[in-house]
Coordinates of C-alpha atoms and ligand atoms in Angstrom, one line a residue:
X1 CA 32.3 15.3 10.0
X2 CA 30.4 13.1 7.8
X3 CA 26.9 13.8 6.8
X4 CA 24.4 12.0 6.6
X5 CA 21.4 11.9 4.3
X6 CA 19.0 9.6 3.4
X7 CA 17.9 9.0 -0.6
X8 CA 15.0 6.1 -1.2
X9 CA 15.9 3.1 -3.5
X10 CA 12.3 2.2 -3.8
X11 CA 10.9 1.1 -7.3
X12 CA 8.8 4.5 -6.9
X13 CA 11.9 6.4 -6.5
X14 CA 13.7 4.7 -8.7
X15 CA 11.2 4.8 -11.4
X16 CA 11.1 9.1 -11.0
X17 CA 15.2 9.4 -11.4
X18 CA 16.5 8.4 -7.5
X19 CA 19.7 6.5 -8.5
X20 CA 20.3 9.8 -11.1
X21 CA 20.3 11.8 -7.9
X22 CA 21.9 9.8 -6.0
X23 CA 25.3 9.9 -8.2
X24 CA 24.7 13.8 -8.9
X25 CA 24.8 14.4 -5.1
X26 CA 27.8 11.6 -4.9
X27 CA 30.1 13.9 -7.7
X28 CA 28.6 17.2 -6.0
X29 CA 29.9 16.3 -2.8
X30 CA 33.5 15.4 -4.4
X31 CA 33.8 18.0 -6.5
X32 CA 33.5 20.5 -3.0
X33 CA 35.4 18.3 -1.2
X34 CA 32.2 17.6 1.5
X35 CA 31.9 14.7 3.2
X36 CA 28.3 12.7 2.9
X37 CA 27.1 9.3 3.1
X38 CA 23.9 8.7 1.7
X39 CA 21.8 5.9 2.7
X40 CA 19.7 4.4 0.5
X41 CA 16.1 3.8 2.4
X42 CA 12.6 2.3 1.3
X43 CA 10.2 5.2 0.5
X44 CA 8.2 7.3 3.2
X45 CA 5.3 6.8 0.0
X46 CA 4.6 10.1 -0.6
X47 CA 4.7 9.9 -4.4
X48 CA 4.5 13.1 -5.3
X49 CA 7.4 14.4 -3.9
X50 CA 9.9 11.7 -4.9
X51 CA 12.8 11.8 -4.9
X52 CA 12.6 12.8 -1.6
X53 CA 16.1 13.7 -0.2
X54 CA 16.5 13.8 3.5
X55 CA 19.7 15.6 5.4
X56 CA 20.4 14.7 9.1
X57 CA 20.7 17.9 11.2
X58 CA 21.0 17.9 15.4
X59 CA 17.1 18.7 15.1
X60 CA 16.1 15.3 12.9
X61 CA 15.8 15.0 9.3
X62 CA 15.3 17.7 6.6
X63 CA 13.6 16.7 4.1
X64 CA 13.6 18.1 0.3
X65 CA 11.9 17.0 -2.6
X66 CA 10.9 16.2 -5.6
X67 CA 14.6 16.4 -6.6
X68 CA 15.5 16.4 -10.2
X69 CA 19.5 16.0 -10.9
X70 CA 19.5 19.5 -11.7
X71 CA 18.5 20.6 -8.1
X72 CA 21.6 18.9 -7.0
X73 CA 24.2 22.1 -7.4
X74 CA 21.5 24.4 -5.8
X75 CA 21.2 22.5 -3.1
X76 CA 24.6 22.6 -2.4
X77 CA 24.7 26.3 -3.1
X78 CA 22.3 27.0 -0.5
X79 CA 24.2 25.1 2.0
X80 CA 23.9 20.9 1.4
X81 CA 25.1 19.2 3.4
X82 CA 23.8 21.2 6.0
X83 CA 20.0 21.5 5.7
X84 CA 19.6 25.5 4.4
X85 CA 17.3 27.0 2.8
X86 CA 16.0 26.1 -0.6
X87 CA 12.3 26.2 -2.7
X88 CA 12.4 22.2 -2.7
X89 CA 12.8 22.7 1.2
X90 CA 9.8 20.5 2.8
X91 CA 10.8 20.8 6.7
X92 CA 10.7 17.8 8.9
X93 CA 8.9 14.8 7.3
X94 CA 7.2 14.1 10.1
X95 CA 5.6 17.2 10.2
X96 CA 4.5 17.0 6.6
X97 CA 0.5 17.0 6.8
X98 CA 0.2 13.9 4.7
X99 CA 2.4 12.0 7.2
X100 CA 1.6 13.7 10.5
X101 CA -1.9 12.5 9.9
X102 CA -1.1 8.6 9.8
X103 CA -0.8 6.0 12.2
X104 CA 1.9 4.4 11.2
X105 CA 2.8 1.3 13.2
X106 CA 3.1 -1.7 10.2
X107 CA 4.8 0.7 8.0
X108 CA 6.6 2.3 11.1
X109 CA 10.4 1.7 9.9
X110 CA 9.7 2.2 6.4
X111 CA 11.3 5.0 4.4
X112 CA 13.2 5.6 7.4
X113 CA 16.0 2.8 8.2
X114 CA 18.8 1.5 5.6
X115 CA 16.0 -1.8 4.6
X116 CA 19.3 -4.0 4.5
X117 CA 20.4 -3.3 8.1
X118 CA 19.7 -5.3 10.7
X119 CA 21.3 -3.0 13.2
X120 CA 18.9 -0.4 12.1
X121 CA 15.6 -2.7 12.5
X122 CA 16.5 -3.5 15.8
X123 CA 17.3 0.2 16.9
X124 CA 13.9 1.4 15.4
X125 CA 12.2 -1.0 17.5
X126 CA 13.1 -4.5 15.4
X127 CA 12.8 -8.4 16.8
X128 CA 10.9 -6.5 20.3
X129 CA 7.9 -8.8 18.6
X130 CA 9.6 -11.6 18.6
X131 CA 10.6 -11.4 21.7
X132 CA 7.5 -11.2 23.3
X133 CA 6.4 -14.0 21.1
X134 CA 9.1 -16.0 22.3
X135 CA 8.0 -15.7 26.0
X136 CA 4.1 -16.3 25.2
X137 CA 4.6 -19.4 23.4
X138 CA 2.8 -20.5 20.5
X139 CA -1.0 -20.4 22.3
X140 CA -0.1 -17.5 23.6
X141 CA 0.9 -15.9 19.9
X142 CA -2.3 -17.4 18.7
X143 CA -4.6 -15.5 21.0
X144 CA -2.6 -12.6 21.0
X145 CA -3.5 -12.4 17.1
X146 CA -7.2 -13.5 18.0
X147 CA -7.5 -10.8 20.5
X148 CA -5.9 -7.9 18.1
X149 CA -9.0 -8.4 15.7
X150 CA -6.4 -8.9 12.8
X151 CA -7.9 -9.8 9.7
X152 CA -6.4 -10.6 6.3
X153 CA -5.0 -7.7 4.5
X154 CA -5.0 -9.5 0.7
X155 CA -8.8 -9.2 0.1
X156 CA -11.0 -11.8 2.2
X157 CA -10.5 -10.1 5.4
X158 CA -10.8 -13.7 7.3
X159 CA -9.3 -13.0 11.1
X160 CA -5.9 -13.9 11.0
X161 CA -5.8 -15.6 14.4
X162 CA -8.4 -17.8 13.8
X163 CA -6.7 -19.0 10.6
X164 CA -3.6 -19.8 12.4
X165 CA -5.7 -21.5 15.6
X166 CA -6.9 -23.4 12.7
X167 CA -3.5 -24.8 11.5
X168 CA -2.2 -24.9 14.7
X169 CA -4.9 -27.5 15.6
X170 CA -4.3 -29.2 12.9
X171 CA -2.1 -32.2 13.4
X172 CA 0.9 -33.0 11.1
X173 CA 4.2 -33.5 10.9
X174 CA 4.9 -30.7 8.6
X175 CA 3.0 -27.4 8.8
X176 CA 3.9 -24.3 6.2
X177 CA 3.8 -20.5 5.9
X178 CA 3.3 -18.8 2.9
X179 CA 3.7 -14.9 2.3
X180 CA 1.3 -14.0 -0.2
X181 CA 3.4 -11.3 -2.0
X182 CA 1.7 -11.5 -5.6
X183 CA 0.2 -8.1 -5.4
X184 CA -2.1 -8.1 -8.3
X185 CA -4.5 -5.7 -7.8
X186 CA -3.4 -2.5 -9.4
X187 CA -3.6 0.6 -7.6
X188 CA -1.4 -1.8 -4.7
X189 CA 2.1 -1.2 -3.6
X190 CA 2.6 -1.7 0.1
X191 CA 3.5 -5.5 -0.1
X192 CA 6.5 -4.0 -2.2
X193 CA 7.2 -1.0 -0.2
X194 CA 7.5 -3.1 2.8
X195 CA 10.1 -5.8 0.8
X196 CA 11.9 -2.8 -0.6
X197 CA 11.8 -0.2 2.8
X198 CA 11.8 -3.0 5.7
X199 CA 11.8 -6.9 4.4
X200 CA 13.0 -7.8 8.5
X201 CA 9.6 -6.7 9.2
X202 CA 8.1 -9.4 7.4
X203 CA 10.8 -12.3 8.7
X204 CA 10.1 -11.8 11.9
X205 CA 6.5 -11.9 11.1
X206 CA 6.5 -15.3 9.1
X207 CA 9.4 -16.5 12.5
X208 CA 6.4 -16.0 14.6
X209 CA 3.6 -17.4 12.9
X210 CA 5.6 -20.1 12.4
X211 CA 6.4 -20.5 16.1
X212 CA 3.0 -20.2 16.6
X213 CA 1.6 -22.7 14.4
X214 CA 4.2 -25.3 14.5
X215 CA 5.6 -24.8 11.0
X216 CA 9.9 -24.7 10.4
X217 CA 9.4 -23.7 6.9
X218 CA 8.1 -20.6 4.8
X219 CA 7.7 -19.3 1.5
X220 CA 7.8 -16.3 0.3
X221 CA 5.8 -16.0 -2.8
X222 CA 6.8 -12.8 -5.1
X223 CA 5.0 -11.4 -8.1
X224 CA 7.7 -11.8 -11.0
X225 CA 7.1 -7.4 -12.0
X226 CA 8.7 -6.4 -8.9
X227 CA 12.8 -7.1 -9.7
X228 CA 14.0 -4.4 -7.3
X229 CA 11.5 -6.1 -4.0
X230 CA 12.6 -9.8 -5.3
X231 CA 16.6 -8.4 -5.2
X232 CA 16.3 -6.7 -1.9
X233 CA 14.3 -9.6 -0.2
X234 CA 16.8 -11.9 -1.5
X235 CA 19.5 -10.0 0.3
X236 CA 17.6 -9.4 3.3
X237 CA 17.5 -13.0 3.5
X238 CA 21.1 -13.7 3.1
X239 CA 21.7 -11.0 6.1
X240 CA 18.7 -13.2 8.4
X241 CA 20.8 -16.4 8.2
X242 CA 24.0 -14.9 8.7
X243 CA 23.2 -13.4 11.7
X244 CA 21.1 -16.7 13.1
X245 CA 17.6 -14.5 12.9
X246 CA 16.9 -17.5 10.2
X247 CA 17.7 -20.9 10.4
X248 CA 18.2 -23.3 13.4
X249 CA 17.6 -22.6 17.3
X250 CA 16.6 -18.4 16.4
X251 CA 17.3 -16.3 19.3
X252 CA 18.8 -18.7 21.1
X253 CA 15.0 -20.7 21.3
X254 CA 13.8 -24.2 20.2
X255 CA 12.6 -22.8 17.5
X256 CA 14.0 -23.1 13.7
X257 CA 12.4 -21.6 10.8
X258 CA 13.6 -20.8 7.1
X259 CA 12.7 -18.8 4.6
X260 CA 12.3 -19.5 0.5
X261 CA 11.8 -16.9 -1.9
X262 CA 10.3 -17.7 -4.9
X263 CA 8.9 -15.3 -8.3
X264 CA 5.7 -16.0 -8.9
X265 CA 5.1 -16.3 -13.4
X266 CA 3.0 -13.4 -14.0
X267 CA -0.4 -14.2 -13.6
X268 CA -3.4 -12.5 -11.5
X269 CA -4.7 -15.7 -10.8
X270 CA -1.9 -16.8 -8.9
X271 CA -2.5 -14.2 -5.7
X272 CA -5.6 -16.7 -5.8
X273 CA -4.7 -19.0 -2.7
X274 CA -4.9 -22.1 -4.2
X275 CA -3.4 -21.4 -7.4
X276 CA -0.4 -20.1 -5.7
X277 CA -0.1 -23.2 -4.2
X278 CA -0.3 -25.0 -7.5
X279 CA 2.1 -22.9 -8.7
X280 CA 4.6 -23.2 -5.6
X281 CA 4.4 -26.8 -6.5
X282 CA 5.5 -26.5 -10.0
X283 CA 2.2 -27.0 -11.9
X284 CA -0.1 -24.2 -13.7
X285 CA -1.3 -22.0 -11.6
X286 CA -5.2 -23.1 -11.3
X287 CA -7.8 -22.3 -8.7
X288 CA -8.2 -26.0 -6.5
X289 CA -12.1 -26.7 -5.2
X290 CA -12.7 -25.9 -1.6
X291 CA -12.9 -27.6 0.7
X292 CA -9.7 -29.1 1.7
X293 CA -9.2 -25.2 3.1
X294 CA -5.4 -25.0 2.8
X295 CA -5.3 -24.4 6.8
X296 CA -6.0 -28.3 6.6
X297 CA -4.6 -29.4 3.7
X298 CA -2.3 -27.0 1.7
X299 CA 0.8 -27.1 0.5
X300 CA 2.1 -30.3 -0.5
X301 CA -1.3 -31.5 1.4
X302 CA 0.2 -30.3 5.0
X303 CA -1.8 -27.5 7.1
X304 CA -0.8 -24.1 5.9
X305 CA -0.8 -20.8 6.7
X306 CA -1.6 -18.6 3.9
X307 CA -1.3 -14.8 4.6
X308 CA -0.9 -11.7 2.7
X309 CA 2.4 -10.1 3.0
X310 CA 1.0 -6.6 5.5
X311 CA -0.8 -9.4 7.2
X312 CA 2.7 -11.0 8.3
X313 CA 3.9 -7.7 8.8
X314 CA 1.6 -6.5 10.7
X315 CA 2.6 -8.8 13.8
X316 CA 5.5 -7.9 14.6
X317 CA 4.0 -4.8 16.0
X318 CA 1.0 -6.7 17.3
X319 CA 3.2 -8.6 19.6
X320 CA 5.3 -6.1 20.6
X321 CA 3.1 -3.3 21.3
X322 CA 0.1 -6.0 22.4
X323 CA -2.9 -6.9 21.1
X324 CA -5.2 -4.1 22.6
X325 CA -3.2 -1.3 21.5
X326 CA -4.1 -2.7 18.1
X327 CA -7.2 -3.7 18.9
X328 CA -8.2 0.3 20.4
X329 CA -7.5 1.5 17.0
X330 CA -10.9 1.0 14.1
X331 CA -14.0 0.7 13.7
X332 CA -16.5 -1.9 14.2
X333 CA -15.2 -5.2 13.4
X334 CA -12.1 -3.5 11.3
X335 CA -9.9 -3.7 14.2
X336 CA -6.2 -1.7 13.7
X337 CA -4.9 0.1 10.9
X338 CA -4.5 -0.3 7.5
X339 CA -2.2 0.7 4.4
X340 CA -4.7 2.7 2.1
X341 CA -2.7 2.6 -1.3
X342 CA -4.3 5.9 -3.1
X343 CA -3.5 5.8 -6.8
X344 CA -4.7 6.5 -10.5
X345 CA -5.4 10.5 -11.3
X346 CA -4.8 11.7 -7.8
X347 CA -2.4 14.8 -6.9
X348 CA -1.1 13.7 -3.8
X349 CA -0.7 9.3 -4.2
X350 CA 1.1 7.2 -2.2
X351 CA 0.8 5.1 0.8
X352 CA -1.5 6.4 4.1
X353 CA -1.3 4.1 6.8
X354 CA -4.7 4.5 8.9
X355 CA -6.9 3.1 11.7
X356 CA -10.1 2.5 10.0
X357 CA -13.1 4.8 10.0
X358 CA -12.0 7.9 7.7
X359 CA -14.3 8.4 5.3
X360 CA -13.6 8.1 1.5
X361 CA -14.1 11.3 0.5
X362 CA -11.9 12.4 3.4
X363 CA -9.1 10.3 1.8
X364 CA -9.9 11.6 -2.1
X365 CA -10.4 14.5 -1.3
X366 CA -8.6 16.0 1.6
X367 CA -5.5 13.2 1.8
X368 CA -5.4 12.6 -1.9
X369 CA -5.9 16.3 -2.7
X370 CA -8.1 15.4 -5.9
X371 CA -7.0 14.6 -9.4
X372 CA -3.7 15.6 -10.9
X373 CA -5.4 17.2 -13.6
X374 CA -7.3 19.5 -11.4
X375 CA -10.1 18.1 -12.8
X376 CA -13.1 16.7 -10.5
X377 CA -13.3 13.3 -9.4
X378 CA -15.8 11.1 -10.7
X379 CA -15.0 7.9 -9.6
X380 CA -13.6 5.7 -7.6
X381 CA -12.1 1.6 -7.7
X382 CA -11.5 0.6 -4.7
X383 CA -10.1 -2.8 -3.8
X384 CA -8.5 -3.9 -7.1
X385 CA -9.4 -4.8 -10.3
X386 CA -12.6 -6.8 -8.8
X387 CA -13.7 -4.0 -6.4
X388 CA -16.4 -1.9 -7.0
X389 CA -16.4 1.8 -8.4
X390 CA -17.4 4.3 -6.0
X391 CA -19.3 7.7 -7.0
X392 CA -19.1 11.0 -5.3
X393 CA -22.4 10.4 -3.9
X394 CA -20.5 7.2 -2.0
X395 CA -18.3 8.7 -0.5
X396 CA -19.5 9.4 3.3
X397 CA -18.7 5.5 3.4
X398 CA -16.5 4.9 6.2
X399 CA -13.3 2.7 5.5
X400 CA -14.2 -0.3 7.1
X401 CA -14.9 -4.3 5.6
X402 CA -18.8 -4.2 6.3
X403 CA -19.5 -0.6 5.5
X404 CA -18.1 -1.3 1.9
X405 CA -19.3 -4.6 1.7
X406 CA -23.1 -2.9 2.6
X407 CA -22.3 -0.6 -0.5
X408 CA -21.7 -3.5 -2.4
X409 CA -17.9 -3.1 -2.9
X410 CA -14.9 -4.1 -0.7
X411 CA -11.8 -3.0 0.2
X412 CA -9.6 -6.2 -0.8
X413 CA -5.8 -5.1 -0.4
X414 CA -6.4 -1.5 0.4
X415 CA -6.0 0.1 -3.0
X416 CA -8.0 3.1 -4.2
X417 CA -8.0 4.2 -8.1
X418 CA -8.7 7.5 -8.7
X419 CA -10.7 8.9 -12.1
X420 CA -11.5 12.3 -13.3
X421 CA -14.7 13.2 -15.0
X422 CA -12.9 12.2 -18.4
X423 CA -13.8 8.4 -17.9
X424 CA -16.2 6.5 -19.7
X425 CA -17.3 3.7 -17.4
X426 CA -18.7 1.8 -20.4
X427 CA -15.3 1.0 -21.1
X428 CA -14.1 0.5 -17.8
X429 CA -17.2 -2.3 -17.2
X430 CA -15.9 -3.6 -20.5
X431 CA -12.4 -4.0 -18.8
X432 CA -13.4 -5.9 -16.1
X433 CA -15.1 -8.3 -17.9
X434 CA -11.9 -8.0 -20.4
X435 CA -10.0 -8.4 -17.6
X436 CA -11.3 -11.7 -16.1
X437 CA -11.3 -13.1 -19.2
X438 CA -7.9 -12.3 -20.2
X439 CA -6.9 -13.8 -16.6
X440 CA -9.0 -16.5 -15.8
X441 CA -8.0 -19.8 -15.6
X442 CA -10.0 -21.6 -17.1
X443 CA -11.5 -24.2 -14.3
X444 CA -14.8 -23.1 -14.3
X445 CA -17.7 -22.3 -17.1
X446 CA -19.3 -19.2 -15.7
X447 CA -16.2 -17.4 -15.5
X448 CA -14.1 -18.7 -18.6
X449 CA -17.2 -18.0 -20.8
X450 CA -19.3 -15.8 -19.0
X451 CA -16.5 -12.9 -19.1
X452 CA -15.8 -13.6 -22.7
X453 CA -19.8 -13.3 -23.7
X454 CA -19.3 -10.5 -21.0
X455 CA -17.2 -8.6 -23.6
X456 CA -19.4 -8.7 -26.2
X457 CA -22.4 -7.6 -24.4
X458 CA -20.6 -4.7 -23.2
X459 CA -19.9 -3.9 -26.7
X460 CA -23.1 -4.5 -28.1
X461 CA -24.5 -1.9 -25.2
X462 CA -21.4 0.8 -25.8
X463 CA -22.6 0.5 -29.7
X464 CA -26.1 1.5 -29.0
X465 CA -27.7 -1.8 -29.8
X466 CA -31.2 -3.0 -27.9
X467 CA -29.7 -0.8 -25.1
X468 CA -32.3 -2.2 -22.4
X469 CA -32.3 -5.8 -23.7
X470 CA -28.5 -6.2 -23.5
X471 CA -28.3 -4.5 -20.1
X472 CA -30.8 -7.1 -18.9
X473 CA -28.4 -9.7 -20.7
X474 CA -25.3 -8.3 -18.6
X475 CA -27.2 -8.3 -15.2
X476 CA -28.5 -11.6 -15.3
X477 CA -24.7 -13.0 -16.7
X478 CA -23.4 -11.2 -13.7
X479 CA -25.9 -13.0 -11.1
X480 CA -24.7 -16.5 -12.8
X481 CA -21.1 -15.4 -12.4
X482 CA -21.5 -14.0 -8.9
X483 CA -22.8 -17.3 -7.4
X484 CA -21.7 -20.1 -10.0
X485 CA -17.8 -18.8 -10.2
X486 CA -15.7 -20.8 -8.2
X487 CA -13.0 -18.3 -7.3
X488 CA -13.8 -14.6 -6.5
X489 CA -12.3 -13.7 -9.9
X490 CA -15.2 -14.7 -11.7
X491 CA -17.3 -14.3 -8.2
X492 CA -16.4 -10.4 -8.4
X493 CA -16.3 -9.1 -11.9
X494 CA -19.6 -8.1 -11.5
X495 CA -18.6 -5.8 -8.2
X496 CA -16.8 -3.1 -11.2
X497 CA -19.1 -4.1 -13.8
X498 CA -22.4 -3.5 -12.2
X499 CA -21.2 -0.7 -9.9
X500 CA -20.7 0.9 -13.2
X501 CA -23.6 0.6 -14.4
X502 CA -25.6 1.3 -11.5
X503 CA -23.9 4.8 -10.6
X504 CA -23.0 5.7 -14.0
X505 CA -26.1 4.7 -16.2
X506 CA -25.8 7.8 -18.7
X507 CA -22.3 6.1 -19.6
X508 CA -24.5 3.1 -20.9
X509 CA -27.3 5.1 -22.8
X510 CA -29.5 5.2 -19.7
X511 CA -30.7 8.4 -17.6
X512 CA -30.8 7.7 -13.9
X513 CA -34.4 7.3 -13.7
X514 CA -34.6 4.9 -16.3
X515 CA -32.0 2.7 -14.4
X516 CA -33.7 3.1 -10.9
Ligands
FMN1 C1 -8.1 -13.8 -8.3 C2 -7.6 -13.5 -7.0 C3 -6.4 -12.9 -6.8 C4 -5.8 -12.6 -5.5 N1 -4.7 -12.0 -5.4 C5 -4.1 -11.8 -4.2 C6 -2.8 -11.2 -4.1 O1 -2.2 -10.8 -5.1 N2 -2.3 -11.1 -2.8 C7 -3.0 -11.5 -1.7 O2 -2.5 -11.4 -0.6 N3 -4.2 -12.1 -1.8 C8 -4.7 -12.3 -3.0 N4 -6.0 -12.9 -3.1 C9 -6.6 -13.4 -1.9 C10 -6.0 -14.8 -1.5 O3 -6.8 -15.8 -2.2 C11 -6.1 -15.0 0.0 O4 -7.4 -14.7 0.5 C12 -5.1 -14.3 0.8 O5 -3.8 -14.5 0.4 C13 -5.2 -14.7 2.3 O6 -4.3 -14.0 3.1 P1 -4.9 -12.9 4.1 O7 -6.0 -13.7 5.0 O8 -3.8 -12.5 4.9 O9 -5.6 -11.8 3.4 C14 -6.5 -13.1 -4.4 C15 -7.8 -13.7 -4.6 C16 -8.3 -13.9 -5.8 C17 -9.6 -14.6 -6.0
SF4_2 S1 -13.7 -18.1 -11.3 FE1 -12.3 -18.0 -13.0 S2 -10.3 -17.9 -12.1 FE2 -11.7 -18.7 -10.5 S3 -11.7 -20.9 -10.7 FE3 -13.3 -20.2 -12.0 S4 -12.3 -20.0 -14.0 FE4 -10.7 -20.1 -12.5

């Protein structure tokens, strides 16, 4: 009999040899004459251990990993396809401490199903939402989104149901949905582990908020870095409309919706709402003046719904599962669970889907295990490029939007960046302001000049010169950026540059009593 076993194509995987193991295990299997079929899933996003190889046994998976090419013979030595026993042996996924800790409900399929089967979403709970959706109708969706306490996954954190009750109330003729799938922030991956390990996910997702708002048509807008996601959505499209989940009359409803995919052209900016409008509509991607808020007037000037990719994704299982099984998990007013991306110098990175509320040492530390150099952590980015950095002494500060924002940082997309004590956050407060420089674009004065004189301040202050003058110069650039900037790039390059400076001050030629 045929054995299965399951091999990740993620990007992750890919990146650490997956497709090199994959064709080892392939030759392996010929050369003994032993039937397998290996399934190629999205990754499970433990990092660490990719590739991670999984066997099918009569008691669930087995899971092994990381696998090098050269494991590949051993394996079968010690018994593959049947799941033996081997040093690279991990046991049951599930019970793998890193995973039996999560609550995994948007990123339930992932790493698990074939991401390109449709019979495999549906068995592992697929098109359920849908369903439900179907039967509530499109007030119904809304308040079931209201009522979940869903709010936007991409950095804002506006509720999600009140942004669709907003377009939804909106009259037009034509209303749109846009998937926000730049991913810009670094230390970010789950928008592309969810193309990659379960794109269905996020079509049913865009199906309903489109149902629920009154919109037939969606885009899907991906950052241009991510060829493997952009591939697999494309087919995962393709497979939507043949089957009738895309296109006219879905499921048999009133309802049509499609789906375009488009690359976004390599700019940070564009993840910016209204610049990724822009640049859907063929011009440069610049920030547009608000108001018109694109729920009234977006793309093309219809009412559109503009949501970060995990945000779609995550209603599926919203409507399916209902919105006070969400809504039980959190804390405060950050309702349900979230991706937390931990990356940088970290020994166990990867993806650790969570209800609010752990702490952030509890992640570093205990989840994340501590640097990969065995070195101590010193600090922490958290929330992208324009998120603040964290210090040990932070980090009894729960995971939740207003206990960061009270600490002065934010949690934007979900990523964490990890340092060791080897940084120099001088340099990293010059790469913020480095960083918005290099990426504004261009609209407004405080942030197109303000980062660039930001730089040389920074410089000025890492070379020694009238130490206590130039920080003075920094701080009072930072206020004029902060509330003059029209878009939170220039509005938030302060968060990384100041937390810097604040929690760091012998970095910048202060002690810590000169800085308080
Ligand atoms: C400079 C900049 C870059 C951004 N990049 C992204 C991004 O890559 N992905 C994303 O979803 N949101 C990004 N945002 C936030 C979006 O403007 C917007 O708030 C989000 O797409 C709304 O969706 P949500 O409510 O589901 O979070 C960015 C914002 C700024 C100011
Ligand atoms: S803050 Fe920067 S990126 Fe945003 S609108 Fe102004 S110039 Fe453009």
């Amino acid at each position: 009999m045929t054995v299965r076993l399951y091999l990740p194509r993620d990007a992750a995987a890919l990146a650490v040899g997956a497709d090199r193991v994959a064709t080892a295990i392939e030759a392996e299997a010929k050369a003994r004459d032993l039937p397998v079929s290996i399934v190629r899933t999205g990754s499970r996003g433990l990092f660490w251990l990719e590739p991670m190889l999984e066997v099918e046994t009569p008691a669930g998976r087995i899971a092994y990993g990381p696998v090098t090419p050269a494991d590949v013979a051993g394996l079968f030595d010690a018994g593959l396809p049947v799941a033996g026993p081997h040093p690279l042996r991990l046991g049951r996924p599930e019970d793998l401490p890193f995973l039996k800790r999560q609550t995994r409900l948007t990123f339930a399929r992932c790493g698990i199903v074939d991401p390109l089967s449709l019979a495999g979403y549906r068995a592992h709970g697929g098109y359920r939402g849908l369903e439900r959706a179907l039967s509530l109708g499109p007030a119904g969706i809304v308040d079931e989104v209201v009522k979940s306490g869903l709010r936007g996954r991409g950095g804002a954190g506006f509720p999600t149901g009140i942004k669709w009750k907003t377009v939804a109330e909106t009259p037009a003729a034509r209303k749109y949905i846009v998937c926000n799938a730049d991913e810009g922030d670094s230390g970010t991956f789950a928008d592309r582990m969810i193309l990659e390990g379960d794109p269905f996910v996020l079509i049913e997702g865009m199906t309903i908020a489109g149902i629920a708002v009154g919109a037939t048509k969606g885009f899907v807008y991906i950052r241009s870095e991510y060829p493997d996601a952009i591939a697999t959505f494309a087919r995962a499209l393709r497979i939507a409309y043949d089957d009738a989940c895309l296109g006219p009359r879905i499921a048999g409803s009133v309802y049509s919706f499609d789906i375009e995919l488009r690359v976004g052209a390599g700019a940070y900016v564009c993840g910016e709402e209204t610049a990724l409008l822009e640049s859907l509509e063929g011009r440069r991607g610049q920030v547009r003046a608000k108001p018109p808020l694109p729920a009234h007037k977006g793309l093309f000037g219809q009412p559109t719904v503009i949501n970060n990719l995990v945000s779609l994704a995550s209603v599926p299982v919203i409507l399916a599962e209902g919105a006070e099984h969400y809504a039980a998990l959190g804390l405060g007013r950050s309702r349900g669970t979230m991706p937390i991306q931990i990356a940088g110098n970290v020994k166990h990175g990867g993806l650790f889907e969570a209800a609010f509320g752990l702490t952030l040492g509890e992640i570093i530390d205990d989840i994340g295990g501590g640097t990969a150099t065995g070195r101590p952590v010193r600090a922490v980015q958290a929330g992208g490029p324009l998120g603040a950095y964290f210090p040990r002494a932070l980090f009894d500060t729960p995971y939740d939007y207003e206990a960061f924002t009270a600490r002065n940082g934010l949690i934007g997309h979900g990523g964490l960046v990890v340092f060791d004590d080897s940084v120099d956050m001088a340099r990293q407060a010059r790469f913020a302001m480095e960083f918005c420089a290099i990426e504004s674009c261009g609209k407004c004065t405080p942030c197109r000049l303000g980062s660039t004189r930001g730089v040389e301040v920074v410089d000025r202050i890492i070379a020694g010169r009238d130490v206590e003058a130039n920080l003075a110069l920094i701080e009072d650039l930072c206020q004029t950026m902060k509330f003059g900037s029209l878009c939170a790039l220039g509005g938030f390059t302060p968060y990384p540059v100041m937390s810097a400076i604040t929690h760091f001050p012998e970095d910048f030629g202060r002690t810590a009593a000169a800085a308080a």
